Short mmCIF file of C-alpha atoms and ligand atoms in Angstrom, two decimals:
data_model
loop_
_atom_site.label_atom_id
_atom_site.label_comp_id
_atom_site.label_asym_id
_atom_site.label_seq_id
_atom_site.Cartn_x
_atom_site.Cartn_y
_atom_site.Cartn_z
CA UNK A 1 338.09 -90.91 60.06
CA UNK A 2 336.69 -92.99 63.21
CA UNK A 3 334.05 -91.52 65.02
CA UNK A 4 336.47 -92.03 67.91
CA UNK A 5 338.70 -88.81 65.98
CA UNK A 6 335.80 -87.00 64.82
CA UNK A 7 334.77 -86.70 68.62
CA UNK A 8 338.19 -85.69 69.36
CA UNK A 9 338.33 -82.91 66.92
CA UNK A 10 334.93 -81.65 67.75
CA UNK A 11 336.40 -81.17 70.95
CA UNK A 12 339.03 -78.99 69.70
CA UNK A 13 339.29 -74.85 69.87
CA UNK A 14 337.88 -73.61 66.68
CA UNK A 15 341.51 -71.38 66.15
CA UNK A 16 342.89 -74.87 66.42
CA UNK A 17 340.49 -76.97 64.09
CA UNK A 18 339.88 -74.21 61.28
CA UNK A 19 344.12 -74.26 60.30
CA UNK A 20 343.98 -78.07 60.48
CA UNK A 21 341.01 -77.92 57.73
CA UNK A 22 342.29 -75.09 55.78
CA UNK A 23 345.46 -76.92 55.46
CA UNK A 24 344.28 -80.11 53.89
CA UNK A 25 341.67 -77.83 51.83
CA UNK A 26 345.07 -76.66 50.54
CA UNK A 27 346.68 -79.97 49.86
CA UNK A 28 343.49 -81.27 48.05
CA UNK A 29 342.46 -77.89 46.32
CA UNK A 30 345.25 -75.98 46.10
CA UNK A 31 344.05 -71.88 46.23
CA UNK A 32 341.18 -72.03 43.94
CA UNK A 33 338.26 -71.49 44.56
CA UNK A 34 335.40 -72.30 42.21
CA UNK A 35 332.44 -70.30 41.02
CA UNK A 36 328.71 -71.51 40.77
CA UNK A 37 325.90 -69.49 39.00
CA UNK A 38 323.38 -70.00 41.57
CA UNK A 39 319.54 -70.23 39.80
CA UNK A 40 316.51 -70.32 42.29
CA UNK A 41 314.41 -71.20 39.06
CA UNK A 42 310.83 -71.85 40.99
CA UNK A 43 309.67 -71.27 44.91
CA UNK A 44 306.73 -73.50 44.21
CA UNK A 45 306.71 -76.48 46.76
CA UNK A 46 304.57 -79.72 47.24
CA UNK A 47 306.79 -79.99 50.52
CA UNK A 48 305.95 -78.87 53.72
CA UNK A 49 309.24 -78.98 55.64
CA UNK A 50 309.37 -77.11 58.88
CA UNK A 51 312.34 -75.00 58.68
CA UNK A 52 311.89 -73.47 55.09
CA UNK A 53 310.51 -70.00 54.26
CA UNK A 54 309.23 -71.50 50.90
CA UNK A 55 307.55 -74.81 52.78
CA UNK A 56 303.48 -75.48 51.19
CA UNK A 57 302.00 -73.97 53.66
CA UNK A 58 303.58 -70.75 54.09
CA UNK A 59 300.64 -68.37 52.12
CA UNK A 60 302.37 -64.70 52.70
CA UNK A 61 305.08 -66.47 49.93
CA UNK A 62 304.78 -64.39 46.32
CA UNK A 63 305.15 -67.72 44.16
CA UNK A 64 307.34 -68.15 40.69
CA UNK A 65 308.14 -70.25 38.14
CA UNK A 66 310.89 -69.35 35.77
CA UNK A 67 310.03 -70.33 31.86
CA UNK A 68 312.43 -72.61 30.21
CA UNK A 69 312.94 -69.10 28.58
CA UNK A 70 314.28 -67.49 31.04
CA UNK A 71 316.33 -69.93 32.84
CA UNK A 72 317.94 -70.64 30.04
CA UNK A 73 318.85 -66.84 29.39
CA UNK A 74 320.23 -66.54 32.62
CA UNK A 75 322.40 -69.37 31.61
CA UNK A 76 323.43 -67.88 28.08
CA UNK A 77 324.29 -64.30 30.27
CA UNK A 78 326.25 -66.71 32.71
CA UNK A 79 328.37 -68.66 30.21
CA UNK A 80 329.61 -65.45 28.64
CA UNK A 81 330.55 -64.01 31.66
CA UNK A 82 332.49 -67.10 32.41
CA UNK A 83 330.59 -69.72 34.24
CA UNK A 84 331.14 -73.33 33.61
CA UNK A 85 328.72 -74.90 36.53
CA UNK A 86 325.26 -73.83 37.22
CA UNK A 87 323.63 -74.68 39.61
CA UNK A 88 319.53 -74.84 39.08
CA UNK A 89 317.83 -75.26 42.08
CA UNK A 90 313.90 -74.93 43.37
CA UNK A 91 310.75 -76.38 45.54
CA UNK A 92 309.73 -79.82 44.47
CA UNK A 93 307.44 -78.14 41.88
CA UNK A 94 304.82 -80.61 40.16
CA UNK A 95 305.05 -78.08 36.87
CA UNK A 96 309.14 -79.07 36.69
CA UNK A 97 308.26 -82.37 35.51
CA UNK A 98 311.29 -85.05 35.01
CA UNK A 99 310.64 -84.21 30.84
CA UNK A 100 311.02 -80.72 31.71
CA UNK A 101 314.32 -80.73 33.34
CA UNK A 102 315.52 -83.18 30.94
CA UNK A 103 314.45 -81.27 28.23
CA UNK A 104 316.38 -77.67 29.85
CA UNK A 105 319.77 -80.08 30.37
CA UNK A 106 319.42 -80.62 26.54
CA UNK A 107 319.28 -77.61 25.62
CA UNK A 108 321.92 -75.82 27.99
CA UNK A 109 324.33 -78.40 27.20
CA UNK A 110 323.35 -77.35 23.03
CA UNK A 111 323.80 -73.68 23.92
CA UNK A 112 327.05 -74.21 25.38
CA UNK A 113 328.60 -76.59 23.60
CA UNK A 114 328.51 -78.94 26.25
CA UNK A 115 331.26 -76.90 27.99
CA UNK A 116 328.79 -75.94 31.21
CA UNK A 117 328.15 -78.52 33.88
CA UNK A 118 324.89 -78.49 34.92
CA UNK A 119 323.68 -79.32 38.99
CA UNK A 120 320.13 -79.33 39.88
CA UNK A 121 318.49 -79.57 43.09
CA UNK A 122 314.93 -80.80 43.18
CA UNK A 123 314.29 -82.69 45.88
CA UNK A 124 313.68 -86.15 46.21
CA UNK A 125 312.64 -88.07 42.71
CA UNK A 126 312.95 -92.01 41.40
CA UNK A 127 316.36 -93.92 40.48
CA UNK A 128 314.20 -93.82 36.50
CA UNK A 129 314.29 -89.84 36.93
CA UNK A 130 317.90 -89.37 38.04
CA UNK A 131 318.93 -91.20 35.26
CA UNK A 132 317.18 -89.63 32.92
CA UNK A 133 318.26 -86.22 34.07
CA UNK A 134 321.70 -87.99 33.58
CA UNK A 135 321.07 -89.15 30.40
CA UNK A 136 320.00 -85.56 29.02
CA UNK A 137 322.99 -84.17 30.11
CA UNK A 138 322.95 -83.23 33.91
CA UNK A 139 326.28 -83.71 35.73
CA UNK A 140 324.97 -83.48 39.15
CA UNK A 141 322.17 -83.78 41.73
CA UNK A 142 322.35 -81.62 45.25
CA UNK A 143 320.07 -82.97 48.11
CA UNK A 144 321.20 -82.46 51.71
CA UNK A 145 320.06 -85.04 53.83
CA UNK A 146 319.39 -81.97 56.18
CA UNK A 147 320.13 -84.23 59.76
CA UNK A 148 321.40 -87.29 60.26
CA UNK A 149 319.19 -87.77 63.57
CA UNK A 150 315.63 -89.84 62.61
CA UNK A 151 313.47 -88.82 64.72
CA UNK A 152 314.21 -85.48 64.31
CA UNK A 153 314.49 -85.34 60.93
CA UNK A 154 310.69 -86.92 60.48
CA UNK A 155 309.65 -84.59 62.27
CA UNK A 156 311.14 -81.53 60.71
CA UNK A 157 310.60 -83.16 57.22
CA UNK A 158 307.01 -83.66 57.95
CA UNK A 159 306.86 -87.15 57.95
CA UNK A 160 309.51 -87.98 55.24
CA UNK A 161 312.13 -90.19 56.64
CA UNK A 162 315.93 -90.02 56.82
CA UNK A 163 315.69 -93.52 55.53
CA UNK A 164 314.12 -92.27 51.96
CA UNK A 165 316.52 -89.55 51.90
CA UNK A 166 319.14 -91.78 52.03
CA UNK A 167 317.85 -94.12 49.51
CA UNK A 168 317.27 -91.42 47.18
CA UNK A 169 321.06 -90.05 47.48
CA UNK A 170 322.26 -93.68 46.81
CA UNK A 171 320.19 -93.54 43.78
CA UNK A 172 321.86 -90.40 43.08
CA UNK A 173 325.15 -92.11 42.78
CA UNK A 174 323.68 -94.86 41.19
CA UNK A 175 322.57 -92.79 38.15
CA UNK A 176 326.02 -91.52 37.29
CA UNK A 177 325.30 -87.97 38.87
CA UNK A 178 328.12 -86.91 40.97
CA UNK A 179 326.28 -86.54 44.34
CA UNK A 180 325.86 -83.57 46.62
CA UNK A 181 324.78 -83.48 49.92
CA UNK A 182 324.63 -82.06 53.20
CA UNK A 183 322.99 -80.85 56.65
CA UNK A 184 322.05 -77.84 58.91
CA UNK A 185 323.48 -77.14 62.17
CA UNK A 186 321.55 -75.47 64.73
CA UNK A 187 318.25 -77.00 64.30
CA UNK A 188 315.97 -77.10 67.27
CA UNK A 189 316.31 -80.70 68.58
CA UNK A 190 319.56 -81.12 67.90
CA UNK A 191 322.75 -81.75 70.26
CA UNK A 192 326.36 -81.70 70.14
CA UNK A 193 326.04 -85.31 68.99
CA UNK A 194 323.80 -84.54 66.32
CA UNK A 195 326.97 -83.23 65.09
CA UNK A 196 329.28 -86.17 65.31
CA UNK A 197 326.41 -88.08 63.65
CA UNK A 198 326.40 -85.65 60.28
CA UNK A 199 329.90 -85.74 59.60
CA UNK A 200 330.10 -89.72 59.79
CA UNK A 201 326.84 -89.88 57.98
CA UNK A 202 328.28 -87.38 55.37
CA UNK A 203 331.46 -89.93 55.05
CA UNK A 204 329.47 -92.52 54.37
CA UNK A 205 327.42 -91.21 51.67
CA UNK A 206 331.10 -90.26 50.46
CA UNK A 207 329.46 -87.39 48.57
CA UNK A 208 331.15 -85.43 46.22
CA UNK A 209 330.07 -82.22 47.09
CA UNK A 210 328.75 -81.17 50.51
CA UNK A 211 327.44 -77.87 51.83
CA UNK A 212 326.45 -77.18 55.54
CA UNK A 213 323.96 -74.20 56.76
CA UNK A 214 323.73 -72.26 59.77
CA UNK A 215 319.74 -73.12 60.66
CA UNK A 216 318.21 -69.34 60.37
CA UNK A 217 314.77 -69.48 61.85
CA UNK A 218 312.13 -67.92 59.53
CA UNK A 219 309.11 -66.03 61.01
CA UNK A 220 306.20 -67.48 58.59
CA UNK A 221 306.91 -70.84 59.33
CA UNK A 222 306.64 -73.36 62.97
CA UNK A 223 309.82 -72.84 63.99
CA UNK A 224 309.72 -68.87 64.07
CA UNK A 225 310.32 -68.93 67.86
CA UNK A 226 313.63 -71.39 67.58
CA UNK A 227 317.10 -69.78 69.25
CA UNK A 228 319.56 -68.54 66.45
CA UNK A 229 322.55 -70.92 67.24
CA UNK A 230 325.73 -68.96 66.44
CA UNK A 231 327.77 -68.77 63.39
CA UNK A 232 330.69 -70.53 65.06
CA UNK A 233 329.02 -74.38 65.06
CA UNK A 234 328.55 -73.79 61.36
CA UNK A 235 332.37 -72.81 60.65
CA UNK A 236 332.83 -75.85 63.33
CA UNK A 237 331.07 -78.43 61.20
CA UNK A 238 332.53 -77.00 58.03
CA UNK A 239 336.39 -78.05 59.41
CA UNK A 240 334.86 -81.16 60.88
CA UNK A 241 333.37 -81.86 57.23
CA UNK A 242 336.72 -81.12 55.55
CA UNK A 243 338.86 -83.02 57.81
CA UNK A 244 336.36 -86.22 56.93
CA UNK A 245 336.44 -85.81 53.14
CA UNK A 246 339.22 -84.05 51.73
CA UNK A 247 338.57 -84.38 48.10
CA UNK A 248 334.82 -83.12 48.07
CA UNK A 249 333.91 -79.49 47.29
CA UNK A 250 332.29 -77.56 49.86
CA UNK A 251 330.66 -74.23 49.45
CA UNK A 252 330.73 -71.23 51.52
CA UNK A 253 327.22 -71.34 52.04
CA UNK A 254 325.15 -68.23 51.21
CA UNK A 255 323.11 -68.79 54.92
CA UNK A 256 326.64 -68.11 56.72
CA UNK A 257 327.25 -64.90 55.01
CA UNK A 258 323.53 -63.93 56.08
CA UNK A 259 323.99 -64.79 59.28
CA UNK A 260 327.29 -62.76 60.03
CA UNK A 261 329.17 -60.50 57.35
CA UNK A 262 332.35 -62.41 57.11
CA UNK A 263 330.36 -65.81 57.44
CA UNK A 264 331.50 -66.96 54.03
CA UNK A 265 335.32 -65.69 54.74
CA UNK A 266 335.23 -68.35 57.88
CA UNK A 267 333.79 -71.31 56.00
CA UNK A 268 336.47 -70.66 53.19
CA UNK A 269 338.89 -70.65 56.04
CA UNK A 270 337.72 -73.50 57.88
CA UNK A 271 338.30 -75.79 54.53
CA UNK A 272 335.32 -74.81 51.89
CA UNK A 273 336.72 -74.43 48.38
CA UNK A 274 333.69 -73.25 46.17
CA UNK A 275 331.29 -70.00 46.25
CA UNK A 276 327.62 -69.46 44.83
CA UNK A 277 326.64 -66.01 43.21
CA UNK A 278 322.95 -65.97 42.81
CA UNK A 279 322.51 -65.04 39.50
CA UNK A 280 318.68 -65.13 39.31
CA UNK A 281 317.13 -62.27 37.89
CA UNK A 282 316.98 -59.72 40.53
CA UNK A 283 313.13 -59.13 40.43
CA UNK A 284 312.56 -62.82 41.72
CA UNK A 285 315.52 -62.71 44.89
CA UNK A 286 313.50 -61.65 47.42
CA UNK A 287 310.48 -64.45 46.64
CA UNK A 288 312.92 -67.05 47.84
CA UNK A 289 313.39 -66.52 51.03
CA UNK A 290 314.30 -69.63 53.26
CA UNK A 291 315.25 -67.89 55.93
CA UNK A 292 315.04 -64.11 56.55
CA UNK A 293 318.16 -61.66 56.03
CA UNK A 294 319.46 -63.45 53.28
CA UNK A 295 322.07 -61.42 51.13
CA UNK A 296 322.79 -59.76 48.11
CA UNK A 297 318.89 -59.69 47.02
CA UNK A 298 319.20 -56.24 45.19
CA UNK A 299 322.18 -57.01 43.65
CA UNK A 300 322.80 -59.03 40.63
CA UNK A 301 324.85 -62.24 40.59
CA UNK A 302 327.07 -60.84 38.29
CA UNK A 303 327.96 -57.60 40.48
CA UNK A 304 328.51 -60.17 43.60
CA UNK A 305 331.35 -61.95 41.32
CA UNK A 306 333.72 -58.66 42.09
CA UNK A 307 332.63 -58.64 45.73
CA UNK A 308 333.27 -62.27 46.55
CA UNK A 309 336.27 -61.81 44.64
CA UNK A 310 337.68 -60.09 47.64
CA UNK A 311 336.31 -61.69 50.00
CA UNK A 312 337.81 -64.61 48.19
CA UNK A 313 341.36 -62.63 47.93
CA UNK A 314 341.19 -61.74 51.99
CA UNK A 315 341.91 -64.91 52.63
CA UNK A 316 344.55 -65.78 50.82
CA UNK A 317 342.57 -67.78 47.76
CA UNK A 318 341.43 -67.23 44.19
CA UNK A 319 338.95 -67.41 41.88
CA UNK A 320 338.67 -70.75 39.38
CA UNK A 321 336.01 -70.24 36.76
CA UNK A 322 337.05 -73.93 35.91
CA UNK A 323 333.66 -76.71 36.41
CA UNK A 324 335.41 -77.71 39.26
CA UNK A 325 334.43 -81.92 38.56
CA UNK A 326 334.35 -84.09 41.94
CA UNK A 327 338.07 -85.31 41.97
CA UNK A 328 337.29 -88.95 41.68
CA UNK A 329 336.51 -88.27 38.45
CA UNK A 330 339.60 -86.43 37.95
CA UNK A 331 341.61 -89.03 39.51
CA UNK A 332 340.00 -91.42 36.68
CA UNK A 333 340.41 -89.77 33.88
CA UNK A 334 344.47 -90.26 34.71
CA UNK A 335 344.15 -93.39 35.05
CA UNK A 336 342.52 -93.76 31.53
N1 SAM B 401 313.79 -78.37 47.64
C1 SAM B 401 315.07 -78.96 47.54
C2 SAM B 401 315.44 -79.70 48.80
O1 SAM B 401 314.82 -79.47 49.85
O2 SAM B 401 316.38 -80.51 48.73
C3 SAM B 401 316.17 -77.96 47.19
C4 SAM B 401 315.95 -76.57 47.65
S1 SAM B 401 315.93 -76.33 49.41
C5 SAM B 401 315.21 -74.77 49.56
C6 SAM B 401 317.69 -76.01 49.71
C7 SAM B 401 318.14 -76.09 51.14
O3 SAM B 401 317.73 -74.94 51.87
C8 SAM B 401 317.65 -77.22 51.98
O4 SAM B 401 318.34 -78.40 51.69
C9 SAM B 401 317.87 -76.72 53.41
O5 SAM B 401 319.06 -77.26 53.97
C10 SAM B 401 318.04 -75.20 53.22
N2 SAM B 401 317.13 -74.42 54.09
C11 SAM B 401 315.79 -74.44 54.10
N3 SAM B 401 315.31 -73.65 55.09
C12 SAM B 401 316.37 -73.12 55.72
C13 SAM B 401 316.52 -72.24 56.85
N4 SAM B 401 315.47 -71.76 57.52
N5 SAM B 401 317.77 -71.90 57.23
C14 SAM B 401 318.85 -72.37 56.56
N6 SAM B 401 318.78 -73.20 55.50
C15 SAM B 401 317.55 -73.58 55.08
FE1 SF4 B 402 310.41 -77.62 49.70
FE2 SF4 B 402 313.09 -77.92 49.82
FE3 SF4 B 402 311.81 -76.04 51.29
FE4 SF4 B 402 311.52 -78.62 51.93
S1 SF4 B 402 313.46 -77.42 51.98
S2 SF4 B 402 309.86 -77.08 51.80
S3 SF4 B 402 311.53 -79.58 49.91
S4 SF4 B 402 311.98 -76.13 49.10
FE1 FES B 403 326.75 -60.32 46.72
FE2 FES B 403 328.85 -59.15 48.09
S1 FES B 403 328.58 -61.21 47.48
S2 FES B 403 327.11 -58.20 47.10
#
């Protein structure tokens, strides 16, 4: 899409835009809609980014670090169940070393016969450590690029620039993991063309999967006093998103069911195809906390797989336990 028709969609009613996505979500998906097992595997971060409840400098945080033990029971308990992606994510913790991740990919892809897919979401690292996380057997790498506005992003990144984020997805691609990616809305800073600018930055990058996030100010961190934007601009940008990549797989982010009950029934009706039950161990939910309210932290992953079922069902869709591969790879492997 031009950003001349990106501006003119943004400009359309929501009842009008959300059909429009859902409808090519439906040409490009068909009804399914895949499963994730969500791992939050450490809160430990060297980062200090503004917005997150987890961010360096935030002391009131209860810090942990999941064993290679324990993540990879979670994963064993997952696979049974009937998981074929999971999706390992933390705080750019110094302790996760490149060696250990590659070393966890190893061994999840032994445990399950290589039939899992494995995404992980670290942060920012070298081209040498994506592809060695390739190399050992992970499939993909999630990093949203958060805002596709510089100056704001520096700023709300601490210093780190959109630039480097940038590089660091293209090195993403460039180490054979299928790329993820994605941005906030409602950051304080941003306007309605902050907007236009993340959806053609997200074409560009092309990614393969993309998730957007309601911003949900957190109270231990500098942007406690921000103005909760609502829930429609997220459902907004999730259409917009759909509309400018059809094929990639967008989740109906966790943040929008936090911030309003049926969030995650809007996104999957504005054009997302893919939903996330946490399956961390209960006991360590509540310890990552990026923004406040976030749901199901007393209930297991596992119990939130009937729920979303539902949820999944009340709008007309169903649940795929398939990997759910980016479809240019799919595409491919009919061609060979
Ligand atoms: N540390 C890695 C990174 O930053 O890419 C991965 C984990 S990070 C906690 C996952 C995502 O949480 C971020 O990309 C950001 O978009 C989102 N996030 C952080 N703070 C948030 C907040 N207050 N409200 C909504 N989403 C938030
Ligand atoms: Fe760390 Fe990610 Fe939070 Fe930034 S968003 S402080 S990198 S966990
Ligand atoms: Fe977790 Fe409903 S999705 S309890």
């Amino acid at each position: 899409m031009t950003e001349q028709e990106v501006r003119a969609l943004a400009q359309l009613p929501l009842e009008d835009l959300t059909p429009r996505a859902h409808a090519v979500s439906l040409e490009y998906h068909g009804t399914s809609v895949f499963l994730r097992g969500l791992i939050e595997a450490t809160n430990h971060c060297a980062q200090n980014c503004l917005y997150c409840g987890i961010r360096r400098n935030n002391a009131k945080v209860r810090r942990y670090r999941l064993s290679r033990e324990e993540i990879l029971a979670i994963v064993e308990r997952g696979f049974a169940f009937g998981f074929r992606t999971f999706v390992i994510q933390g705080g750019e913790d110094p302790c996760y070393t490149t060696e250990f991740l590659a070393s966890l990919c190893e061994e999840i892809k032994n445990r399950t016969a290589g039939k899992a897919a494995i995404t992980l979401s670290f942060g920012t690292k070298s081209l040498a450590a994506y592809r060695d996380l390739a190399r050992a057997g992970a499939d993909r790498y999630l990093m949203r690029f958060e805002t596709a506005d510089p100056v704001l992003h520096e700023k709300l990144r601490d210093g780190n620039s959109l630039a480097s984020r940038i590089k660091a997805l293209d090195c993403i691609r460039e180490s054979g993991l299928q790329v993820g990616s994605g941005f906030m809305v409602g950051l304080p800073g941003e306007t309605e063309e902050t907007l236009i600018q993340n959806i053609m930055l997200a074409g560009r990058i092309n990614m393969d999967m993309g998730g957007v996030g309601p911003f949900i100010p957190h109270p231990d961190t500098p942007l406690r006093c921000a103005v909760q934007k609502p829930i429609e601009l997220a459902i907004r940008a999730t259409a917009l998103l759909r509309l400018m990549l059809p094929h990639c797989h967008i989740p109906a982010t966790t943040a929008a069911g936090s911030l309003d009950p049926l969030g995650r029934e809007k996104m999957l009706a504005a054009g997302a195809n893919v939903l996330m039950p946490n399956i961390t161990t209960v006991e360590h939910k509540k310890d990552y906390q990026l923004y406040p309210g976030k749901i199901c932290i007393d209930e297991s992953g596992f119990q939130c797989v009937s729920c979303q079922a539902m949820r999944i069902a009340s709008v007309g869709l169903s649940i795929s336990w398939d990997r759910g591969d980016a479809l240019r790879l799919k595409e491919r492997s009919h061609v060979w």
